[in-house]
Coordinates of C-alpha atoms and ligand atoms in Angstrom, one line a residue:
X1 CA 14.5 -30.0 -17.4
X2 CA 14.8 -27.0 -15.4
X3 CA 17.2 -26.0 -12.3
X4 CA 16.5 -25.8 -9.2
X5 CA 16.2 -22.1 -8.1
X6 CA 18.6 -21.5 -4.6
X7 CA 21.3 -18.9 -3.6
X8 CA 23.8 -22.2 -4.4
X9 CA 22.5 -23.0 -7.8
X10 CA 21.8 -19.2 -8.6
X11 CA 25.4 -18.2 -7.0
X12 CA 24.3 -15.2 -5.3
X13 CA 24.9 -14.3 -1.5
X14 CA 22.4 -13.1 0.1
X15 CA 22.8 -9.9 1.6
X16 CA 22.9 -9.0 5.5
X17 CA 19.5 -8.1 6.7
X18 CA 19.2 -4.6 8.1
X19 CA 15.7 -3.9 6.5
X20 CA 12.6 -5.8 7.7
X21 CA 9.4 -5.4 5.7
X22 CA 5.9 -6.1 6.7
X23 CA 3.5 -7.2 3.7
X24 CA 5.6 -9.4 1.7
X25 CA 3.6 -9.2 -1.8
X26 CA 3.9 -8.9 -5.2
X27 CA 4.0 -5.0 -5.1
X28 CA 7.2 -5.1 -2.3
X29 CA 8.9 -7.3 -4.7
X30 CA 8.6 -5.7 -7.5
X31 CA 9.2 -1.9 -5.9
X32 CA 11.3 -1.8 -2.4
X33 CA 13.1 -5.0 -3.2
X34 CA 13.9 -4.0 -6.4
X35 CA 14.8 -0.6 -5.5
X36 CA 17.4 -1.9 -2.9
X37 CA 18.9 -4.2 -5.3
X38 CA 19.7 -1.5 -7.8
X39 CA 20.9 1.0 -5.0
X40 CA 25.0 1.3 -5.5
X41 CA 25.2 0.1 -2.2
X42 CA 22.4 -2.5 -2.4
X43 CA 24.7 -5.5 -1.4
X44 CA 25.0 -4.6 1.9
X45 CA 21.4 -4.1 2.5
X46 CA 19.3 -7.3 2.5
X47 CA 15.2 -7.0 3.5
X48 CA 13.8 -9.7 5.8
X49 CA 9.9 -9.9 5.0
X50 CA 6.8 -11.0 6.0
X51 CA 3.9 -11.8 4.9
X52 CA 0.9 -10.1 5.7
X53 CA -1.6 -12.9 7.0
X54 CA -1.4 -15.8 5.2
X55 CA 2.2 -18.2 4.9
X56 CA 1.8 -18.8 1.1
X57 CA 4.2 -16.6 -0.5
X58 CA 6.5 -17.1 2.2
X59 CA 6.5 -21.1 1.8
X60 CA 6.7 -20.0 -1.9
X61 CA 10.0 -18.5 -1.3
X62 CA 12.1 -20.4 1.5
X63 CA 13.1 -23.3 -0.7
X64 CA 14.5 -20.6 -2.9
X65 CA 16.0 -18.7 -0.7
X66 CA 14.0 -15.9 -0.7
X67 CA 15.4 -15.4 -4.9
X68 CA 12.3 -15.0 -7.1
X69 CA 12.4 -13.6 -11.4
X70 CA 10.9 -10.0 -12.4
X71 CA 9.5 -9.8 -15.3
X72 CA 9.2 -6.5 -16.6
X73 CA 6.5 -6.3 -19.5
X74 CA 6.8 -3.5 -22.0
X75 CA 4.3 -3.1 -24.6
X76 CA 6.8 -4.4 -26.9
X77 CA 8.5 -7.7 -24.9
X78 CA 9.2 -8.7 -21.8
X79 CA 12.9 -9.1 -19.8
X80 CA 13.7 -11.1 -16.8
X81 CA 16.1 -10.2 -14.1
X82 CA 16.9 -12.3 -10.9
X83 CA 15.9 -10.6 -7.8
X84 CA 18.3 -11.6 -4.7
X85 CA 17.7 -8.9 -2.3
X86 CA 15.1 -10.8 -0.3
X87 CA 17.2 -12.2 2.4
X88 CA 14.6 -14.0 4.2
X89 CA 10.7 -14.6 3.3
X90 CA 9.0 -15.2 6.8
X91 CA 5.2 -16.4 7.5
X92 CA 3.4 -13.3 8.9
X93 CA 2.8 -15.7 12.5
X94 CA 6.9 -15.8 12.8
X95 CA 6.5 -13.1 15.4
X96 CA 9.8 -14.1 17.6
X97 CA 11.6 -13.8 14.2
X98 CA 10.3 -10.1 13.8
X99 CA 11.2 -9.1 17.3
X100 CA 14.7 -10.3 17.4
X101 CA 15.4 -8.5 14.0
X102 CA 14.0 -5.2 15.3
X103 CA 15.7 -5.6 18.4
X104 CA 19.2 -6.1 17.2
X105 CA 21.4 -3.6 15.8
X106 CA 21.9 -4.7 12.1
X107 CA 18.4 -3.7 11.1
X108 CA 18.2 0.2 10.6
X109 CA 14.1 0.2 9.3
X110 CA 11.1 -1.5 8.8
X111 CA 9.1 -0.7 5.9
X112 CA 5.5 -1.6 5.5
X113 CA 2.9 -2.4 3.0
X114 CA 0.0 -3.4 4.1
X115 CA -3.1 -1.7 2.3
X116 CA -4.9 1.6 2.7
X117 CA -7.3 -0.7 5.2
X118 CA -4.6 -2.0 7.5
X119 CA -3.6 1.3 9.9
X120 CA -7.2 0.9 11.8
X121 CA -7.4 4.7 12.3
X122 CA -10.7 6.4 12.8
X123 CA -11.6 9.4 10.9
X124 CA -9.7 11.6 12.6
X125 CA -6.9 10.2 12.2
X126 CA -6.4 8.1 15.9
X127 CA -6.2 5.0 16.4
X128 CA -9.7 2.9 16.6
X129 CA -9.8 2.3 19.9
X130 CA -13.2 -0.3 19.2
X131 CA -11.2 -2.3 16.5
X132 CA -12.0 -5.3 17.4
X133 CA -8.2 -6.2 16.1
X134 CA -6.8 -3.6 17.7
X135 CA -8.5 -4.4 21.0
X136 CA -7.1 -8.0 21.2
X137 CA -3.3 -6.9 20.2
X138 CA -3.2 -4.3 22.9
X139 CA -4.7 -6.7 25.1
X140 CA -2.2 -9.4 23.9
X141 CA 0.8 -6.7 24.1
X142 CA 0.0 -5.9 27.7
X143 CA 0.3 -9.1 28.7
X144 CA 3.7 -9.6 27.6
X145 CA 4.7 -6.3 28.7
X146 CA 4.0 -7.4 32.0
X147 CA 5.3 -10.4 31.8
X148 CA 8.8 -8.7 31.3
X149 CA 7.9 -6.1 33.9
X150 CA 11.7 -4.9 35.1
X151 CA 12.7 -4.2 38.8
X152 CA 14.4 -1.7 38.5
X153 CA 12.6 1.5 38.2
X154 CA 13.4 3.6 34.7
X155 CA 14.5 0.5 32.9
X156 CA 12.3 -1.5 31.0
X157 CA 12.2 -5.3 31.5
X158 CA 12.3 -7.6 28.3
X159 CA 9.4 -7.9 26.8
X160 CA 7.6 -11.3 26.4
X161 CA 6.5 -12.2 22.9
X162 CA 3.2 -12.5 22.3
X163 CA 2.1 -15.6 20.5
X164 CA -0.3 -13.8 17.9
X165 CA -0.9 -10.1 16.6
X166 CA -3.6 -9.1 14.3
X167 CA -2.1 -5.6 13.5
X168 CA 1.1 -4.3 11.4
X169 CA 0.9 -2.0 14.2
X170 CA 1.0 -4.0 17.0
X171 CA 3.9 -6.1 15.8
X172 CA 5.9 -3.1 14.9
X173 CA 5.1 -2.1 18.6
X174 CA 6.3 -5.8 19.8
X175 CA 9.6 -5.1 18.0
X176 CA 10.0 -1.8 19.0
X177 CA 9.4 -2.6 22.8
X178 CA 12.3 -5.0 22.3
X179 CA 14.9 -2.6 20.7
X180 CA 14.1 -0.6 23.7
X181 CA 15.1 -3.1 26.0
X182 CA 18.1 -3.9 24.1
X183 CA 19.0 0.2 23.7
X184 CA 19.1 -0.2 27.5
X185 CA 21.1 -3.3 28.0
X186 CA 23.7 -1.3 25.3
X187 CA 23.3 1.8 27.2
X188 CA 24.1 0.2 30.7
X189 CA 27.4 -2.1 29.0
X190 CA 28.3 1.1 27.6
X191 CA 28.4 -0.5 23.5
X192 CA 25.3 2.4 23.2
X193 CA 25.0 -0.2 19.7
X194 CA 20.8 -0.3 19.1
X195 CA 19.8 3.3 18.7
X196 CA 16.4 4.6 16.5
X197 CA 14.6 3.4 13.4
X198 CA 12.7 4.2 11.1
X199 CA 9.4 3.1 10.2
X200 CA 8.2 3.7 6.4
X201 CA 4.9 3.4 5.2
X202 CA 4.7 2.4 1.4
X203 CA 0.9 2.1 1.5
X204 CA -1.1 4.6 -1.0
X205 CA -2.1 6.7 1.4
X206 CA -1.6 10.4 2.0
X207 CA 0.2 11.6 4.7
X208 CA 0.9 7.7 5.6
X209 CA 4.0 8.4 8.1
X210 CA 1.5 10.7 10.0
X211 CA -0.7 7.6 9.6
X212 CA 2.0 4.7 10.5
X213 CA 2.8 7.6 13.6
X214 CA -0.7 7.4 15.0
X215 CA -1.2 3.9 14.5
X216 CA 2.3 2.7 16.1
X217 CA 1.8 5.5 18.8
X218 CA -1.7 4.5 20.1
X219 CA -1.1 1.0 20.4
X220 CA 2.0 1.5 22.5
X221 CA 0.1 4.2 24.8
X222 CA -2.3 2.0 25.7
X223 CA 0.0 -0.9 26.4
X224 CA 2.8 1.1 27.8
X225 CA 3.2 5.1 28.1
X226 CA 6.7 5.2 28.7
X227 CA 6.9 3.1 25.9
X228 CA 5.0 5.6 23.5
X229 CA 7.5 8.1 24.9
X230 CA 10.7 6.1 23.8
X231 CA 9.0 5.9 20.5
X232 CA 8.8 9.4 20.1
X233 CA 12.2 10.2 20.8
X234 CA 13.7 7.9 18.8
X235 CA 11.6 6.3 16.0
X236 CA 10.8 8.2 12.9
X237 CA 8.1 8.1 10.1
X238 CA 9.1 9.0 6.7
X239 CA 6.7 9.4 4.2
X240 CA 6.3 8.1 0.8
X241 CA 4.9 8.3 -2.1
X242 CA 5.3 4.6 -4.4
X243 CA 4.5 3.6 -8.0
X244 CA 4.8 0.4 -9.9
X245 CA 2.0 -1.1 -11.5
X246 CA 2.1 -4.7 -10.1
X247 CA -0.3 -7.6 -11.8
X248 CA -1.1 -10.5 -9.4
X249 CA 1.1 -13.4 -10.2
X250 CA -0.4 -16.1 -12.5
X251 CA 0.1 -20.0 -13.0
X252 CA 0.9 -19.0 -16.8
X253 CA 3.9 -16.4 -15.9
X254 CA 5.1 -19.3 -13.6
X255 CA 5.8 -21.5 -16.9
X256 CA 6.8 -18.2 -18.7
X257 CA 9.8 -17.8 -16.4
X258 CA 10.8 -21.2 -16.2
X259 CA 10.9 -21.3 -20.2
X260 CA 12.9 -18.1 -19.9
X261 CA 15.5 -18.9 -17.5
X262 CA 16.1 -22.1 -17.0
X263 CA 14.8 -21.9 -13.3
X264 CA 11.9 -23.1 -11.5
X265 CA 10.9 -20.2 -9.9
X266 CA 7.4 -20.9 -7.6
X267 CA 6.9 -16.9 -7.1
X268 CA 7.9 -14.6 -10.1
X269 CA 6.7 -11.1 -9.8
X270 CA 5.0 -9.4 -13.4
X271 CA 5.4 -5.4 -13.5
X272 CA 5.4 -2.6 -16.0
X273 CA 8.7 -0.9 -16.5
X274 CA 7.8 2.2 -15.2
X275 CA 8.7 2.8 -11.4
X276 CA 8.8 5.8 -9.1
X277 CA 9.3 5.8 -5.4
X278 CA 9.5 9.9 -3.7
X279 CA 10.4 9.7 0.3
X280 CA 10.4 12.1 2.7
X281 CA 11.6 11.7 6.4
X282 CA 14.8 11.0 8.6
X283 CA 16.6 7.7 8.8
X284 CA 18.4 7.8 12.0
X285 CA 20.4 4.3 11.4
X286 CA 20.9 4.9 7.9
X287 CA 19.2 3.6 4.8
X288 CA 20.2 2.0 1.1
X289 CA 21.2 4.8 -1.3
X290 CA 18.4 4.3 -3.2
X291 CA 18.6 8.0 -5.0
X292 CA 21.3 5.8 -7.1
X293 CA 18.8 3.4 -7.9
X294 CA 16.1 6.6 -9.1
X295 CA 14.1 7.3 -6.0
X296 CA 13.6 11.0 -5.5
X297 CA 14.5 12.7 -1.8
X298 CA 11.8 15.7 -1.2
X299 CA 10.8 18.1 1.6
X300 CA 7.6 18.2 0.8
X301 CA 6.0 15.6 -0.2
X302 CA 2.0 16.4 0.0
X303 CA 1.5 17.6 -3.9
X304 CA 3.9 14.0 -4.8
X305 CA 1.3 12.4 -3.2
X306 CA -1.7 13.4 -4.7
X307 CA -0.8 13.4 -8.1
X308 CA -0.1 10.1 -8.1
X309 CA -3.3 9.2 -5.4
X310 CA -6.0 11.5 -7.3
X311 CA -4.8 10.7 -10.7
X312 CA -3.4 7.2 -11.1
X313 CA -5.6 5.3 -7.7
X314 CA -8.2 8.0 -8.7
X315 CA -8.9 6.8 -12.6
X316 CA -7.7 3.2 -11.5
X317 CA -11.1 3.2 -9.0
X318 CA -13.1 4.7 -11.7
X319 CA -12.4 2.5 -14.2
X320 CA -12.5 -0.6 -11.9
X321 CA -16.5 -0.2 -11.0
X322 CA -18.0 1.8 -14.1
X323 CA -15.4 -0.4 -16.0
X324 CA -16.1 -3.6 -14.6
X325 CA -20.0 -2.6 -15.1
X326 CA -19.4 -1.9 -19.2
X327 CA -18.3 -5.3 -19.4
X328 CA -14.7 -4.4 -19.3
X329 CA -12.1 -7.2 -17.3
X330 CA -8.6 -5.1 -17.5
X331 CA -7.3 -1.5 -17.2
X332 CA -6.1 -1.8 -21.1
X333 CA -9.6 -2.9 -21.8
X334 CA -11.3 0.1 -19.9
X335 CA -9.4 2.7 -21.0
X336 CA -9.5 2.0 -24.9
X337 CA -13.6 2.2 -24.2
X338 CA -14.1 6.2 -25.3
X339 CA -17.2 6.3 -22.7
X340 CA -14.7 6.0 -20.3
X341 CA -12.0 7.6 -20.7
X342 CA -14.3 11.0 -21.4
X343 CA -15.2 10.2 -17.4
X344 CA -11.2 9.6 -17.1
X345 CA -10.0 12.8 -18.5
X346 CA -12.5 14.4 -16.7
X347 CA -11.4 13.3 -13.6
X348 CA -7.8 14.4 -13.9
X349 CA -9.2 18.1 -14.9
X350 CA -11.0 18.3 -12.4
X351 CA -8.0 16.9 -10.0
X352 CA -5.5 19.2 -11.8
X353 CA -6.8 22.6 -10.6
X354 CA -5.4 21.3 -7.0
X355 CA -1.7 20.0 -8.1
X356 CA 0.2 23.5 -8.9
X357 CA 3.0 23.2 -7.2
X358 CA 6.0 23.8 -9.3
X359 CA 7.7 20.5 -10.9
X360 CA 4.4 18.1 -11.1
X361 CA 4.1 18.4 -14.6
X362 CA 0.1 16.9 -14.3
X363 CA 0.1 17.2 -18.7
X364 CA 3.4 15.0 -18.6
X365 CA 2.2 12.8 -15.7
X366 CA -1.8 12.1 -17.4
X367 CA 0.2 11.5 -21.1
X368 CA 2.5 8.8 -19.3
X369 CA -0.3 7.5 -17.6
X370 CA -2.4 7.0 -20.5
X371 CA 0.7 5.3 -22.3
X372 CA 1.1 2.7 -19.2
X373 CA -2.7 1.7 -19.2
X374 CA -2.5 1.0 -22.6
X375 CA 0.0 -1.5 -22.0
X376 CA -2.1 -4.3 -23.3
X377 CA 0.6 -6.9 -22.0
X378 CA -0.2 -5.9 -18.8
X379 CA -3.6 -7.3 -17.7
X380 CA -4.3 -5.8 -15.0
X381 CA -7.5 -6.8 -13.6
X382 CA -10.4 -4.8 -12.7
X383 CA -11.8 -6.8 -10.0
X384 CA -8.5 -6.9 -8.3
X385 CA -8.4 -3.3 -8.0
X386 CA -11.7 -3.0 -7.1
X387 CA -11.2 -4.4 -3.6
X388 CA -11.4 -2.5 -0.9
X389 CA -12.8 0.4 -2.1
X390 CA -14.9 1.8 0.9
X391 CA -11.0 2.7 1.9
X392 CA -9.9 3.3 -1.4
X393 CA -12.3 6.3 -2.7
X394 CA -11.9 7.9 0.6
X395 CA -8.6 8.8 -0.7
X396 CA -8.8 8.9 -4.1
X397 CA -12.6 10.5 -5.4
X398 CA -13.7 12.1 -2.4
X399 CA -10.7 14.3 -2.0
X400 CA -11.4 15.6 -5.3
X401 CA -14.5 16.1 -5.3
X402 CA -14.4 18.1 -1.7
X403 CA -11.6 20.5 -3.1
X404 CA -13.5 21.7 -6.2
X405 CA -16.6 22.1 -3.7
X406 CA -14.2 24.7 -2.0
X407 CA -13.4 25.6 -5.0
X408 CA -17.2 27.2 -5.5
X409 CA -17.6 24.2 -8.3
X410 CA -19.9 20.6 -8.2
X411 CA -16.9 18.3 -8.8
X412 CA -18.8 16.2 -10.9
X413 CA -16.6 14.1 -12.5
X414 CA -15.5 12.8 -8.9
X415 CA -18.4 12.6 -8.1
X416 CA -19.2 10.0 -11.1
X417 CA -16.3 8.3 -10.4
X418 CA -18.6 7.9 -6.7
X419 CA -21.3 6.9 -8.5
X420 CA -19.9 4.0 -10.1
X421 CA -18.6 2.6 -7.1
X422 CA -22.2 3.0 -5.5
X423 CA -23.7 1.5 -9.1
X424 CA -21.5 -1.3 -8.6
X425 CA -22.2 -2.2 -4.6
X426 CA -25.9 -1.7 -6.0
X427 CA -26.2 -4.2 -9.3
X428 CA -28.0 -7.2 -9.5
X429 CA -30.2 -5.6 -6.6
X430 CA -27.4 -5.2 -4.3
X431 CA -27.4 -8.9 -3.9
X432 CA -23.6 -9.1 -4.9
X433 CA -20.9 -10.1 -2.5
X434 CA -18.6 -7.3 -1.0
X435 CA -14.8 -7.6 -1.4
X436 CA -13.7 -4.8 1.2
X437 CA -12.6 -5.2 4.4
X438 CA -15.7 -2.6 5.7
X439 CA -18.2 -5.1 4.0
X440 CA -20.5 -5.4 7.1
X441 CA -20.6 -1.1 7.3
X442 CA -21.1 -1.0 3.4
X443 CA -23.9 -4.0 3.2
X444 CA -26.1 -2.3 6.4
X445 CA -26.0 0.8 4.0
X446 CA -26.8 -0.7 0.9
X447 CA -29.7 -2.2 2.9
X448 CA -31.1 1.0 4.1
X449 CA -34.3 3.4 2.6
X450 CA -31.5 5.7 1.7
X451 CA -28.6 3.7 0.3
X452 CA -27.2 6.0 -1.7
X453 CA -27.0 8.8 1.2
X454 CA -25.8 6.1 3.5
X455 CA -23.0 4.7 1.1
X456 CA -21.7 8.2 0.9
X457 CA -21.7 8.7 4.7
X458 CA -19.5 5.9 5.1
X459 CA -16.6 7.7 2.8
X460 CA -17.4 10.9 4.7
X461 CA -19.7 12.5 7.2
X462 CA -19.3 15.7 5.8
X463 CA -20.4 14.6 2.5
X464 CA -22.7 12.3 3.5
X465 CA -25.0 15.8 5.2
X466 CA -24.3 17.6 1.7
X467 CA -27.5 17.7 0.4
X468 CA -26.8 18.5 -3.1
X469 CA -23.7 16.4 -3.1
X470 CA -25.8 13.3 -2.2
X471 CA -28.1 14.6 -4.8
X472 CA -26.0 14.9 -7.6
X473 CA -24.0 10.8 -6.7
X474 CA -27.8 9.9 -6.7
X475 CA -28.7 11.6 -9.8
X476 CA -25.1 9.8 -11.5
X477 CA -26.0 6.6 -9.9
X478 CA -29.3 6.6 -11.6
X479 CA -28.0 7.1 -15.0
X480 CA -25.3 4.4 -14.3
X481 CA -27.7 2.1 -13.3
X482 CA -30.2 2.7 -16.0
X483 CA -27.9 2.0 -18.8
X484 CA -27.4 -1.4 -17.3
X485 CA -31.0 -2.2 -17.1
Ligands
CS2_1 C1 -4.3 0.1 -7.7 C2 -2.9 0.3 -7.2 O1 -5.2 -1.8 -6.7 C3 -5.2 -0.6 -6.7 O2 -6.0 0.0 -6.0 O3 -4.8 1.4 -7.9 O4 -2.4 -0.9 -6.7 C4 -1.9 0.7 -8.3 O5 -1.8 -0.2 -9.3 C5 -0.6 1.1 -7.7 O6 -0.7 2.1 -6.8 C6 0.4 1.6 -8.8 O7 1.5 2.1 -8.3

């Protein structure tokens, strides 16, 4: 018979909440939560998160308390540890929840994970102002911003809640516009108590604070300009740079756990030992020590971020399409297949001649890499990885494949790893569902006279007018495709 699994049963207080996270997943869990529970001062820090759409994983964890197991898999066995610095797991609809933790004083940052496709930006790096989600939560936000107009000129009003918000960004800006009304209530009774915040991207994007920064900023000039202003004063964006190779959860590693500790855990997490997490940015209310838990503080934090975008995402979208098309189901599976790791190594030479600032140690980095997605305990699924990728190889092959065109070479290797992902959208006669959130752009291109010029547009203009770039993806898609035929 196994135990119940609660903060009671389990004897562990939960923490006070003064971090808020949007995107509870597997991947939080098993990185930022974990991260704070290891810091030395990790018992006074406790995250509140939610979900990202859908109330599963929050309805998951309630009746536990918000405890769930880790199970770290090494290639040689498996340990469990009980996670209990979750203090709360909300639905991602429990949006008077989120506003009154951003509004009070406890909570000192909100960290985010909510996928390369979830800041809404346009290519240059504003917010899309046709978004279809972003036009209804500005909409929506104005509304209750008027709603909690104040009368007295220079002081904003509270805010009214509104009752649903599509974007990470517009609910950070819903919180936000509450902590400023409650900075001013503190201000005027002289406690001065809610001050700034910070807002932390841990999405695998470059440069995502600049990203979070343009997101949170346009929606709150559009709803309120005096607003955006207060924002810029006092919230910051630190950047990161995160690494944990997370598995989705399985009905099989439920039972697992359950044999293991006794518990019945509804939502254990699976991940690889190996974890790294480099920040870069201010916290003006504080934040966990998590340097005593391993994470690295940098200044810089560009060349952090493209080693691990270019050469773990990069060979991880590789090997998902021309993987997936060789018959291959996990990373373990792809990368033991010589035809494709010759594409892998490849790749990572040709992302090398761009990562030389001092202390990357790319030949260290690619031999740990190889070791990790050899980890045959960890299946890591192809198809999984796969998703999105109209976002995804944006940031991971087409990078590359620009800098060694700079560079005066054809960035070939990239530009396979392109290829595949074209060769895959194509197969079966490009009859094959879409999982990406730009599915309607990617299926009008796969439909046109050109599809291969038109796929490569939607990564990148610029690319997409390079003759002999689109010549050399079409010339690689061809081959692809004709091994498969
Ligand atoms: C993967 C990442 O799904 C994907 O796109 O490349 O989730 C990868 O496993 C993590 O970034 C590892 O830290």
């Amino acid at each position: 018979m196994s135990k119940e699994l609660n903060r009671t049963t389990a004897d562990a207080p939960a923490a006070p909440i003064r971090l808020v996270h949007l995107g509870l997943g597997a991947f939080h869990r098993a990185h930022q939560v974990w991260y704070t529970q290891h810091a030395e001062d990790g018992n006074e820090w406790g995250y509140a998160s939610f979900t990202g759409r859908g109330p599963k994983l929050a309805e998951a964890l309630a009746p536990q308390d918000g405890l769930y197991t880790l199970v770290t898999r090494a290639d040689d066995g498996d340990s469990t540890e009980l996670i209990t610095a979750l203090s709360e797991a909300q639905p991602a609809d429990n949006l008077a929840r989120l506003v009154e933790l951003m509004a009070g004083p406890d909570v000192a940052m909100v960290t985010l994970t909510v996928t390369e496709a979830g800041y809404h930006l346009t290519d240059s790096g504003t917010l899309d102002m046709n978004d279809a989600d972003v036009v209804a939560d500005v909409k929506a936000l104005r509304a209750a911003h008027a709603s909690g107009a104040s009368d007295a000129p220079g002081t904003p009003g509270t805010p009214g809640t509104p009752d649903s918000l599509d974007t990470a960004a517009g609910r950070i800006v819903a919180g936000l516009a509450a902590r400023r009304a409650g900075a001013a209530d503190a201000d005027s009774d002289g406690s001065g108590s809610v001050r700034g915040i910070a807002v932390m991207s841990c999405d695998n994007v470059a440069g995502n604070g600049e990203m979070t920064r343009a997101a949170v900023l346009g929606t709150a000039r559009a709803v309120d300009p005096e607003l955006a202003e207060w924002i810029e004063r006092t919230v910051t964006f630190p950047s990161t740079s995160i690494d944990r190779i997370t598995p989705a959860t399985t009905d099989e590693l439920i039972e697992e756990v359950t044999a293991e500790t006794g518990y019945a855990d509804n939502a254990p997490v699976v991940a690889e030992p190996f974890a790294s997490w480099v920040i870069s940015g201010d916290f003006p209310a504080g934040r966990p020590a998590w340097e005593t838990a391993g994470a690295e503080f940098v200044d810089d934090i560009e060349q952090f971020e493209r080693r691990k975008l270019w050469l773990l995402n990069g060979s991880h979208s590789l090997m998902a399409y021309y993987g997936q098309l060789r018959g291959h189901e996990t990373v373990a599976d792809a990368i033991a297949d010589e035809g494709i790791r010759a594409h892998v190594e490849a790749l990572w030479d040709e992302a090398a001649h761009h990562l030389t600032a001092d202390g990357l140690d790319v030949p260290g980095y690619r031999e740990a890499l190889l070791e990790r997605f050899n980890n045959p305990r960890i299946r890591h699924n192809l198809a999984q990885i796969g998703i999105d990728g109209g976002t995804k190889q944006r940031m991971r092959a087409v990078p590359i494949m620009k800098a060694e065109r700079r560079a005066g070479r054809d960035g070939k290797a990239a530009a396979f790893s392109i290829a595949a992902w074209i060769a895959f959208l194509l197969r079966n006669g490009g009859s094959e569902d879409i999982a990406d959130s730009r599915a309607d752009v990617l299926n009008r291109a796969r439909q046109s006279s050109a599809p291969v010029a038109a796929l490569v547009s939607t990564l990148d203009e610029g690319l997409g007018t390079d003759r002999s770039a689109v010549e050399l993806i079409r010339e690689l898609t061809e081959e692809i495709s004709s091994h498969l035929r």
